CSV table of C-alpha atoms in Angstrom, one decimal:
chain,number,residue,atom,x,y,z
A,249,MET,CA,-14.8,23.9,-38.3
A,250,GLN,CA,-16.0,20.3,-37.9
A,251,GLN,CA,-13.7,17.3,-37.5
A,252,HIS,CA,-14.8,13.8,-38.6
A,253,PHE,CA,-13.4,10.7,-36.9
A,254,ASP,CA,-14.8,7.2,-37.2
A,255,PRO,CA,-12.1,4.7,-36.3
A,256,SER,CA,-14.5,1.7,-36.3
A,257,GLY,CA,-17.1,2.5,-38.9
A,258,THR,CA,-19.7,1.3,-36.4
A,259,PRO,CA,-23.0,3.2,-36.8
A,260,ALA,CA,-24.0,5.4,-34.0
A,261,GLY,CA,-27.1,4.7,-31.9
A,262,CYS,CA,-29.2,6.2,-29.1
A,263,PRO,CA,-30.6,4.7,-26.0
A,264,ALA,CA,-34.3,4.0,-26.3
A,265,HIS,CA,-35.1,5.6,-23.0
A,266,GLY,CA,-32.6,8.3,-22.2
A,267,ASN,CA,-28.8,8.0,-21.5
A,268,ILE,CA,-27.2,5.0,-19.8
A,269,ARG,CA,-26.3,5.8,-16.2
A,270,LEU,CA,-22.8,5.2,-15.1
A,271,TYR,CA,-23.5,5.4,-11.4
A,272,GLY,CA,-25.5,3.7,-8.8
A,273,PRO,CA,-25.9,0.0,-7.7
A,274,GLU,CA,-27.0,-1.3,-11.1
A,275,PHE,CA,-23.9,0.1,-12.8
A,276,GLY,CA,-21.7,-1.0,-9.9
A,277,SER,CA,-23.0,-4.6,-10.0
A,278,ASP,CA,-22.1,-5.1,-13.7
A,279,PRO,CA,-20.0,-2.4,-15.3
A,280,GLU,CA,-19.0,-4.6,-18.2
A,281,ARG,CA,-22.6,-5.1,-19.3
A,282,HIS,CA,-23.0,-1.3,-19.5
A,283,TYR,CA,-19.8,-0.9,-21.5
A,284,SER,CA,-20.9,-3.7,-23.9
A,285,GLN,CA,-24.2,-1.9,-24.4
A,286,LEU,CA,-22.4,1.4,-25.1
A,287,ARG,CA,-20.1,-0.3,-27.6
A,288,SER,CA,-23.1,-1.3,-29.6
A,289,MET,CA,-23.8,2.4,-30.1
A,290,GLY,CA,-20.4,3.2,-31.6
A,291,PRO,CA,-16.9,4.2,-30.4
A,292,SER,CA,-18.6,6.8,-28.1
A,293,ALA,CA,-22.0,7.5,-26.7
A,294,PRO,CA,-23.8,10.0,-24.4
A,295,VAL,CA,-24.1,8.9,-20.8
A,296,ASP,CA,-25.1,10.4,-17.5
A,297,ILE,CA,-22.0,10.4,-15.3
A,298,ALA,CA,-24.1,11.8,-12.4
A,299,PRO,CA,-27.7,13.0,-12.0
A,300,ASP,CA,-28.3,15.7,-14.7
A,301,VAL,CA,-24.7,15.6,-15.9
A,302,GLU,CA,-24.3,14.4,-19.5
A,303,VAL,CA,-20.9,13.6,-21.1
A,304,GLU,CA,-19.8,11.8,-24.2
A,305,LEU,CA,-18.0,8.6,-23.1
A,306,VAL,CA,-15.4,7.0,-25.4
A,307,THR,CA,-15.3,3.2,-25.1
A,308,SER,CA,-13.2,2.4,-28.1
A,309,TYR,CA,-9.4,1.9,-27.6
A,310,ASP,CA,-8.5,3.5,-31.0
A,311,ALA,CA,-10.8,6.5,-30.4
A,312,ALA,CA,-9.5,6.9,-26.9
A,313,LEU,CA,-5.9,6.9,-28.1
A,314,TYR,CA,-6.8,9.4,-30.8
A,315,ILE,CA,-8.3,11.9,-28.4
A,316,LEU,CA,-5.6,11.5,-25.8
A,317,GLN,CA,-2.9,12.1,-28.4
A,318,ASN,CA,-4.5,15.1,-30.1
A,319,PRO,CA,-4.2,18.0,-27.6
A,320,GLY,CA,-4.7,20.5,-30.4
A,321,SER,CA,-8.3,19.5,-31.0
A,322,PHE,CA,-9.2,18.2,-27.5
A,323,VAL,CA,-8.1,20.3,-24.5
A,324,ARG,CA,-8.4,19.7,-20.8
A,325,ASP,CA,-9.4,23.1,-19.5
A,326,ALA,CA,-12.7,22.5,-17.9
A,327,ARG,CA,-13.6,26.2,-17.9
A,328,ARG,CA,-14.9,25.5,-21.5
A,329,TRP,CA,-17.6,23.2,-20.1
A,330,ASN,CA,-20.8,24.5,-21.7
A,331,ALA,CA,-23.3,23.0,-19.3
A,332,LEU,CA,-21.4,24.3,-16.3
A,333,ASN,CA,-21.1,27.8,-17.7
A,334,GLU,CA,-24.8,27.8,-18.6
A,335,GLY,CA,-25.9,26.8,-15.1
A,336,ARG,CA,-27.1,23.4,-16.1
A,337,VAL,CA,-24.9,21.4,-13.7
A,338,PRO,CA,-26.3,21.1,-10.1
A,339,ALA,CA,-24.2,23.0,-7.6
A,340,ASP,CA,-24.0,19.9,-5.4
A,341,SER,CA,-23.2,17.5,-8.2
A,342,PRO,CA,-20.7,14.7,-7.3
A,343,ALA,CA,-19.2,15.3,-10.8
A,344,LEU,CA,-17.9,18.8,-9.9
A,345,PRO,CA,-15.1,17.7,-7.5
A,346,MET,CA,-13.9,15.4,-10.2
A,347,MET,CA,-14.4,17.5,-13.4
A,348,ALA,CA,-14.4,21.2,-12.4
A,349,TYR,CA,-11.3,23.3,-13.2
A,350,ARG,CA,-8.4,23.5,-10.9
A,351,PRO,CA,-5.1,25.4,-11.6
A,352,ASN,CA,-3.0,22.3,-11.9
A,353,ALA,CA,-1.3,20.3,-14.7
A,354,LEU,CA,-4.3,18.0,-15.1
A,355,PHE,CA,-6.5,20.9,-16.3
A,356,SER,CA,-4.0,22.9,-18.2
A,357,ASP,CA,-2.9,23.0,-21.8
A,358,GLY,CA,-0.1,24.2,-24.0
A,359,ALA,CA,2.8,26.1,-22.4
A,360,ALA,CA,1.0,26.4,-19.0
A,361,HIS,CA,0.7,22.6,-18.9
A,362,ALA,CA,4.3,22.0,-20.0
A,363,ARG,CA,5.6,24.3,-17.2
A,364,LEU,CA,3.6,22.6,-14.4
A,365,ARG,CA,4.1,19.1,-15.7
A,366,GLN,CA,7.9,19.6,-16.0
A,367,ALA,CA,8.1,20.6,-12.4
A,368,VAL,CA,6.1,17.5,-11.4
A,369,THR,CA,8.0,15.0,-13.5
A,370,ASP,CA,11.4,16.4,-12.6
A,371,SER,CA,10.5,16.2,-8.9
A,372,LEU,CA,9.2,12.6,-9.2
A,373,ALA,CA,12.4,11.6,-11.1
A,374,THR,CA,14.3,12.3,-7.9
A,375,VAL,CA,12.5,9.6,-5.9
A,376,ASN,CA,14.8,6.8,-5.0
A,377,GLN,CA,13.2,3.5,-6.0
A,378,VAL,CA,15.0,1.6,-3.2
A,379,GLN,CA,13.8,4.2,-0.7
A,380,LEU,CA,10.3,4.0,-2.1
A,381,VAL,CA,10.2,0.2,-1.7
A,382,ARG,CA,11.4,0.6,1.8
A,383,GLN,CA,8.8,3.2,2.6
A,384,THR,CA,6.1,0.9,1.2
A,385,GLN,CA,7.3,-2.1,3.0
A,386,GLN,CA,7.5,-0.2,6.3
A,387,SER,CA,4.0,1.1,5.8
A,388,ALA,CA,2.7,-2.4,4.9
A,389,ASP,CA,4.4,-3.9,8.0
A,390,TYR,CA,2.7,-1.3,10.3
A,391,LEU,CA,-0.7,-1.9,8.8
A,392,ILE,CA,-0.4,-5.7,8.9
A,393,SER,CA,0.8,-5.6,12.5
A,394,ARG,CA,-2.5,-3.9,13.4
A,395,PHE,CA,-4.7,-6.8,12.2
A,396,SER,CA,-2.5,-9.9,11.8
A,397,SER,CA,-2.7,-11.0,15.5
A,398,GLU,CA,-6.5,-10.9,15.6
A,399,PRO,CA,-7.6,-14.2,17.2
A,400,LEU,CA,-10.1,-15.0,14.4
A,401,GLY,CA,-7.4,-14.5,11.8
A,402,GLN,CA,-9.7,-12.4,9.6
A,403,ALA,CA,-9.4,-9.0,8.1
A,404,GLU,CA,-11.0,-6.7,5.5
A,405,LEU,CA,-8.1,-5.6,3.3
A,406,MET,CA,-9.6,-2.5,1.6
A,407,ALA,CA,-10.2,-0.6,4.8
A,408,ALA,CA,-7.4,-2.1,6.9
A,409,TYR,CA,-4.7,-2.1,4.2
A,410,ALA,CA,-5.3,-0.9,0.6
A,411,GLN,CA,-6.8,2.4,1.6
A,412,PRO,CA,-4.4,3.7,4.3
A,413,LEU,CA,-1.2,2.4,2.7
A,414,PRO,CA,-0.8,5.0,-0.1
A,415,LEU,CA,-1.6,7.8,2.4
A,416,LEU,CA,1.2,6.7,4.7
A,417,VAL,CA,3.6,6.4,1.8
A,418,PHE,CA,2.7,9.8,0.4
A,419,SER,CA,2.8,11.6,3.8
A,420,ASP,CA,6.3,10.3,4.2
A,421,LEU,CA,7.3,11.1,0.6
A,422,PHE,CA,6.0,14.7,0.9
A,423,GLY,CA,8.0,15.2,4.1
A,424,CYS,CA,5.0,15.7,6.4
A,425,PRO,CA,5.6,16.1,10.1
A,426,PRO,CA,3.2,14.0,12.3
A,427,GLU,CA,0.4,16.5,12.9
A,428,ILE,CA,0.3,17.8,9.3
A,429,GLY,CA,0.5,14.2,8.0
A,430,ASP,CA,-2.5,13.3,10.2
A,431,ARG,CA,-4.6,16.2,8.7
A,432,VAL,CA,-3.5,15.4,5.2
A,433,ILE,CA,-4.8,11.9,5.6
A,434,VAL,CA,-8.0,13.1,7.2
A,435,GLY,CA,-8.5,15.6,4.4
A,436,ILE,CA,-7.9,13.4,1.4
A,437,SER,CA,-9.8,10.5,3.0
A,438,GLY,CA,-12.7,12.9,3.7
A,439,ILE,CA,-12.8,14.1,0.1
A,440,PHE,CA,-13.3,10.6,-1.2
A,441,GLU,CA,-15.9,9.9,1.5
A,442,GLY,CA,-17.8,13.2,0.9
A,443,THR,CA,-17.0,14.5,4.4
A,444,PRO,CA,-18.0,18.2,4.9
A,445,GLY,CA,-15.0,20.4,5.4
A,446,ALA,CA,-12.5,17.8,4.0
A,447,ASP,CA,-11.4,20.1,1.2
A,448,GLU,CA,-10.6,22.9,3.6
A,449,THR,CA,-8.8,20.5,6.0
A,450,LEU,CA,-6.5,19.3,3.2
A,451,GLY,CA,-5.9,22.8,1.8
A,452,ALA,CA,-5.0,24.2,5.2
A,453,ALA,CA,-2.7,21.2,6.0
A,454,LEU,CA,-0.8,21.5,2.7
A,455,ALA,CA,-0.5,25.3,3.1
A,456,GLU,CA,1.1,24.7,6.5
A,457,LEU,CA,3.4,22.1,4.9
A,458,ILE,CA,4.5,24.5,2.2
A,459,ALA,CA,5.1,27.3,4.7
A,460,LEU,CA,7.2,24.8,6.8
A,461,LYS,CA,9.3,23.8,3.8
A,462,ARG,CA,9.9,27.5,2.9
A,463,ARG,CA,11.5,27.8,6.4
A,464,GLU,CA,13.0,24.4,6.6
A,465,PRO,CA,13.7,22.7,3.2
A,466,GLY,CA,14.1,19.0,3.3
A,467,GLU,CA,14.9,16.0,1.1
A,468,ASP,CA,11.3,15.4,0.1
A,469,LEU,CA,9.0,15.9,-2.9
A,470,THR,CA,7.4,19.1,-1.6
A,471,THR,CA,10.8,20.8,-1.2
A,472,ARG,CA,11.9,19.6,-4.7
A,473,LEU,CA,8.7,20.9,-6.3
A,474,MET,CA,9.1,24.2,-4.6
A,475,ALA,CA,12.8,24.5,-5.6
A,476,HIS,CA,12.2,23.6,-9.3
A,477,SER,CA,13.4,26.1,-11.9
A,478,ALA,CA,9.8,26.6,-13.0
A,479,ARG,CA,9.5,28.8,-9.9
A,480,LEU,CA,6.0,27.7,-8.9
A,481,THR,CA,4.1,29.9,-6.6
A,482,ASP,CA,2.9,28.5,-3.2
A,483,GLU,CA,-0.6,28.3,-4.6
A,484,GLU,CA,0.6,26.3,-7.7
A,485,VAL,CA,2.6,24.0,-5.4
A,486,LEU,CA,-0.5,23.4,-3.3
A,487,HIS,CA,-2.6,22.5,-6.3
A,488,GLN,CA,0.1,20.1,-7.7
A,489,LEU,CA,0.3,18.4,-4.3
A,490,VAL,CA,-3.5,18.0,-4.2
A,491,THR,CA,-3.4,16.5,-7.7
A,492,LEU,CA,-0.6,14.0,-6.7
A,493,LEU,CA,-2.5,13.0,-3.6
A,494,SER,CA,-6.0,12.7,-5.1
A,495,GLY,CA,-4.7,11.3,-8.4
A,496,GLY,CA,-2.6,8.7,-6.5
A,497,THR,CA,-4.6,7.6,-3.6
A,498,MET,CA,-7.8,6.3,-5.1
A,499,PRO,CA,-6.2,4.5,-8.1
A,500,LEU,CA,-3.5,2.9,-5.8
A,501,THR,CA,-6.1,1.8,-3.3
A,502,ALA,CA,-8.1,0.1,-6.2
A,503,ALA,CA,-4.9,-1.4,-7.7
A,504,ILE,CA,-3.7,-2.8,-4.4
A,505,GLY,CA,-7.1,-4.3,-3.5
A,506,THR,CA,-7.8,-5.7,-6.9
A,507,SER,CA,-4.3,-7.1,-7.6
A,508,GLY,CA,-4.2,-8.7,-4.1
A,509,ALA,CA,-7.6,-10.3,-4.6
A,510,LEU,CA,-6.8,-11.4,-8.1
A,511,TYR,CA,-3.6,-13.1,-7.0
A,512,LEU,CA,-5.4,-14.9,-4.2
A,513,SER,CA,-8.2,-16.1,-6.4
A,514,ASP,CA,-8.6,-19.7,-7.3
A,515,ASP,CA,-8.4,-18.8,-11.0
A,516,TRP,CA,-5.0,-17.2,-10.7
A,517,PRO,CA,-2.3,-19.5,-12.3
A,518,SER,CA,0.1,-20.8,-9.8
A,519,GLY,CA,3.7,-19.6,-10.2
A,520,LEU,CA,2.9,-16.3,-12.1
A,521,PRO,CA,4.6,-13.3,-10.4
A,522,ILE,CA,2.8,-10.6,-8.5
A,523,GLU,CA,3.7,-8.1,-11.1
A,524,ASP,CA,1.5,-10.0,-13.6
A,525,ALA,CA,-1.5,-9.6,-11.3
A,526,VAL,CA,-0.9,-5.9,-11.2
A,527,VAL,CA,-0.6,-5.8,-15.0
A,528,GLN,CA,-3.8,-7.8,-15.4
A,529,THR,CA,-5.5,-5.4,-13.0
A,530,LEU,CA,-4.4,-2.4,-15.1
A,531,TRP,CA,-5.7,-4.1,-18.3
A,532,ASN,CA,-9.0,-5.6,-17.1
A,533,TYR,CA,-10.0,-3.5,-14.0
A,534,ALA,CA,-8.5,-0.1,-14.8
A,535,PRO,CA,-8.4,1.7,-11.4
A,536,ILE,CA,-9.3,5.0,-13.0
A,537,ALA,CA,-12.3,3.7,-14.9
A,538,ASN,CA,-13.9,6.8,-16.5
A,539,TYR,CA,-12.1,10.2,-16.4
A,540,ALA,CA,-9.8,12.5,-18.3
A,541,GLY,CA,-12.3,15.2,-19.4
A,542,HIS,CA,-11.6,16.6,-22.8
A,543,TYR,CA,-13.3,19.6,-24.5
A,544,PRO,CA,-13.3,19.9,-28.3
A,545,VAL,CA,-12.1,23.3,-29.5
A,546,HIS,CA,-14.5,23.0,-32.4
A,547,ASP,CA,-17.5,20.7,-33.2
A,548,VAL,CA,-16.4,17.1,-33.9
A,549,GLU,CA,-18.2,14.2,-35.3
A,550,LEU,CA,-17.9,10.9,-33.5
A,551,SER,CA,-19.4,8.0,-35.5
A,552,GLY,CA,-22.0,10.1,-37.2
A,553,ARG,CA,-23.0,12.2,-34.2
A,554,THR,CA,-21.8,15.8,-33.6
A,555,VAL,CA,-20.3,16.8,-30.3
A,556,ARG,CA,-20.3,20.5,-29.8
A,557,ALA,CA,-17.2,22.5,-28.9
A,558,GLY,CA,-17.0,22.8,-25.2
A,559,ASP,CA,-19.1,19.7,-24.4
A,560,PRO,CA,-17.2,17.2,-22.2
A,561,ILE,CA,-15.8,14.0,-23.6
A,562,LEU,CA,-14.6,11.5,-21.0
A,563,ILE,CA,-12.4,8.5,-21.7
A,564,SER,CA,-13.5,5.1,-20.4
A,565,PHE,CA,-10.1,3.6,-19.7
A,566,ALA,CA,-12.0,0.5,-18.4
A,567,ALA,CA,-13.9,0.0,-21.6
A,568,ALA,CA,-11.1,0.9,-23.9
A,569,ASN,CA,-8.7,-1.6,-22.3
A,570,THR,CA,-11.3,-4.4,-22.6
A,571,ASP,CA,-12.3,-3.4,-26.2
A,572,PRO,CA,-13.2,-6.7,-28.0
A,573,LYS,CA,-11.2,-5.4,-31.0
A,574,LEU,CA,-8.0,-5.9,-29.0
A,575,THR,CA,-8.8,-9.5,-28.1
A,576,ASP,CA,-7.2,-11.1,-31.2
A,577,HIS,CA,-3.9,-9.3,-30.8
A,578,ARG,CA,-3.7,-8.1,-27.2
A,579,GLU,CA,-1.1,-10.8,-26.3
A,580,GLN,CA,1.1,-9.3,-29.0
A,581,LEU,CA,1.0,-5.8,-27.4
A,582,SER,CA,3.4,-4.5,-24.9
A,583,ALA,CA,2.3,-5.2,-21.3
A,584,LYS,CA,2.3,-1.4,-21.0
A,585,ALA,CA,0.0,-0.8,-24.0
A,586,HIS,CA,-3.0,-0.4,-21.7
A,587,LEU,CA,-4.5,3.0,-21.1
A,588,ALA,CA,-4.9,2.7,-17.3
A,589,PHE,CA,-2.3,5.5,-16.9
A,590,GLY,CA,-3.6,7.5,-19.9
A,591,ALA,CA,-1.6,8.4,-22.9
A,592,GLY,CA,-0.3,11.5,-24.7
A,593,PRO,CA,0.9,14.7,-23.0
A,594,HIS,CA,-1.4,14.2,-20.0
A,595,ALA,CA,-0.4,10.6,-19.3
A,596,CYS,CA,0.2,9.9,-15.6
A,597,PRO,CA,3.7,11.2,-14.6
A,598,ALA,CA,3.9,8.8,-11.7
A,599,LYS,CA,3.0,5.5,-13.4
A,600,ASP,CA,6.3,3.8,-12.5
A,601,PRO,CA,6.2,4.7,-8.8
A,602,ALA,CA,2.6,3.7,-8.7
A,603,PHE,CA,3.3,0.3,-10.2
A,604,LEU,CA,6.2,-0.2,-7.8
A,605,ILE,CA,4.0,0.7,-4.7
A,606,ALA,CA,1.2,-1.6,-5.8
A,607,SER,CA,3.5,-4.6,-6.5
A,608,THR,CA,5.4,-4.0,-3.2
A,609,ALA,CA,2.2,-3.7,-1.2
A,610,VAL,CA,0.9,-7.1,-2.5
A,611,GLU,CA,4.2,-8.8,-2.1
A,612,SER,CA,4.6,-7.5,1.5
A,613,LEU,CA,1.2,-8.9,2.4
A,614,LEU,CA,2.0,-12.3,1.1
A,615,ASN,CA,5.4,-12.3,2.8
A,616,ARG,CA,4.0,-11.4,6.1
A,617,LEU,CA,0.9,-13.6,5.8
A,618,PRO,CA,2.0,-16.5,3.6
A,619,ASP,CA,-1.3,-18.5,4.1
A,620,VAL,CA,-3.6,-15.6,3.5
A,621,GLU,CA,-6.7,-16.5,1.3
A,622,LEU,CA,-9.9,-15.0,0.2
A,623,ARG,CA,-13.0,-15.7,2.2
A,624,VAL,CA,-15.2,-15.0,-0.8
A,625,PRO,CA,-14.6,-16.1,-4.4
A,626,PHE,CA,-13.1,-13.2,-6.5
A,627,LYS,CA,-16.1,-13.3,-8.9
A,628,GLU,CA,-18.5,-12.7,-6.0
A,629,LEU,CA,-16.7,-9.6,-4.7
A,630,ALA,CA,-18.7,-6.3,-5.1
A,631,TRP,CA,-17.5,-3.3,-7.0
A,632,ALA,CA,-18.0,0.3,-5.8
A,633,PRO,CA,-21.0,1.9,-7.7
A,634,THR,CA,-19.0,4.9,-8.9
A,635,PRO,CA,-18.1,5.8,-12.5
A,636,TRP,CA,-14.7,7.2,-11.6
A,637,SER,CA,-12.9,4.2,-10.1
A,638,ARG,CA,-13.0,0.5,-10.6
A,639,SER,CA,-12.5,-0.5,-7.0
A,640,LEU,CA,-13.6,-3.4,-4.9
A,641,VAL,CA,-15.9,-2.6,-1.9
A,642,THR,CA,-14.4,-5.2,0.4
A,643,VAL,CA,-11.7,-7.9,0.2
A,644,PRO,CA,-12.4,-10.2,3.1
A,645,VAL,CA,-9.5,-12.6,3.9
A,646,ARG,CA,-8.5,-15.2,6.4
A,647,PHE,CA,-5.0,-16.3,7.7
A,648,SER,CA,-3.3,-17.9,10.6
A,649,PRO,CA,-3.0,-15.3,13.4
A,650,ARG,CA,0.6,-14.2,14.0
A,651,VAL,CA,2.2,-14.3,17.4
A,652,VAL,CA,3.2,-10.8,18.4
A,653,SER,CA,6.9,-10.7,19.0
A,654,SER,CA,8.4,-8.7,21.9
A,655,ALA,CA,9.8,-6.2,19.4
A,656,ALA,CA,6.5,-5.7,17.8
A,657,ALA,CA,4.8,-5.4,21.2
A,658,ALA,CA,7.4,-2.7,22.1
A,659,ARG,CA,6.6,-0.8,19.0
A,660,SER,CA,2.9,-0.9,19.7
A,661,ALA,CA,3.5,0.3,23.2
A,662,ALA,CA,5.6,3.1,21.9
A,663,ALA,CA,2.9,4.1,19.5
A,664,ARG,CA,0.3,4.1,22.3
A,665,SER,CA,2.6,6.1,24.6
A,666,ALA,CA,3.1,8.7,21.8
A,667,GLN,CA,-0.6,9.0,21.4
A,668,THR,CA,-1.2,9.4,25.1
A,669,ALA,CA,1.7,11.9,25.4
A,670,GLN,CA,0.1,14.1,22.7
A,671,SER,CA,-3.1,14.4,24.7
A,672,THR,CA,-1.5,15.0,28.1
A,673,SER,CA,1.7,17.0,27.4
A,674,ALA,CA,2.1,20.6,28.3
A,675,PRO,CA,0.5,23.2,26.0
A,676,GLN,CA,2.4,23.7,22.8
A,677,PRO,CA,2.6,26.9,20.6
A,678,SER,CA,-0.6,27.2,18.6
A,679,PRO,CA,-0.3,26.3,14.9
A,680,ALA,CA,-1.1,28.8,12.2
A,681,PRO,CA,-4.8,29.7,12.2
A,682,ARG,CA,-7.0,27.7,9.9
A,683,PRO,CA,-10.5,28.5,8.5
A,684,ALA,CA,-13.3,28.3,11.1
A,685,HIS,CA,-15.2,26.0,8.8
A,686,ALA,CA,-12.4,23.5,8.5
A,687,ALA,CA,-12.7,20.1,10.2
A,688,PRO,CA,-11.1,19.9,13.6
A,689,GLN,CA,-7.5,18.7,14.1
A,690,HIS,CA,-7.0,15.1,14.8
A,691,LYS,CA,-4.1,14.5,17.2
A,692,GLY,CA,-2.6,11.1,17.4
A,693,GLY,CA,-3.9,10.2,14.0
A,694,LEU,CA,-2.8,7.4,11.6
A,695,PHE,CA,0.5,9.0,10.5
A,696,SER,CA,1.5,10.0,14.0
A,697,ARG,CA,1.0,6.4,15.2
A,698,PHE,CA,2.9,5.1,12.2
A,699,LEU,CA,5.9,7.3,12.9
A,700,ALA,CA,5.8,6.4,16.6
A,701,TRP,CA,5.7,2.7,15.6
A,702,THR,CA,8.7,3.1,13.3
A,703,ARG,CA,10.7,5.0,15.8
A,704,GLY,CA,10.1,2.3,18.4
A,705,ALA,CA,11.6,-0.3,16.1
């Protein structure tokens, strides 16, 4: 069976010299130019998402919405991926960690997806928004305290603020004790940085967390996920936690960094609220740029070109949101009509908490450092050369150094004392054994220091 779909009527085209590459410095330096070139070829076109990995990339808003909302024809189960099954995807391809099948809601369909997603959405629905704002503010205050008293009054916000903040919030939200929280942060950070053993570190830490919550349930997301009526197995809980962590960390980091930089830019209209900067980021700089692998269950025709059943189709949220066909009436659309959080049955279940965290993070920064400003014009900031995320490489800022209060000094001293105590205290019972190839434990890590700081308040 072959399905025909041509929402634009634009004739298909082919690159003159192979597929357009959606990776590397050239793509990172000007993603919009690549998307514009792809649009000239129709609502979708073949691209290389990584070396020797071809996918069909959808750049049209209408075509993207059509595919996202038609799970009967376009499924998410990556075990259908033809090239992977035929051995044509390199074993070390950077596309595999992003696209290969995992037993979670993101890669499931039908009843299996509905069961897993219900457990996730019901658990997320129990998150208290006031508490989430407080957790975000507290994490922001801690991170800002680490760089705000620097004599030069300068910082790099991506590394010092936007990257660690979601990890602190999530570790708290999932009910991690200090040592497990440290390893969760090391593991998830390592996955995005390509650190060997990071996957194992994260998996082992989450397995310990699940075992702990079986023994000692708490008022946290992990416990609620485990107690859900869907009766998830421990393995299923682990994979949902990995999805929430990986699916939340990178996009939130990008959203916080871009929204903050956009708000601080000279082009941002004075008086507009911070929430507008987050909305504009989601529309114009979609944090998840190209993702959501779909696999046709039968051959489909996209703008005159056949895509075989089982060949991957990726959605370019970045290109779809900036589709020129929306220009004339985008102002009439709802502020939430963007596709940054996806659409259809696999739309992000945490979009409201994510928006709240990003807005609170930017607001906290401006409240604590009211004269903060960019050291480089927004238009000159560099974007990461990855197809998956639209994220700034650095956001260099300047501000008036803050005088450290006695209370803040006491908290810092408490954090240092806790870190020292961990390294000099009497031997403790050994934790559950972890794989020999996993990365070493990191005592006195970021989450431990954060908790020590908050308890010294």
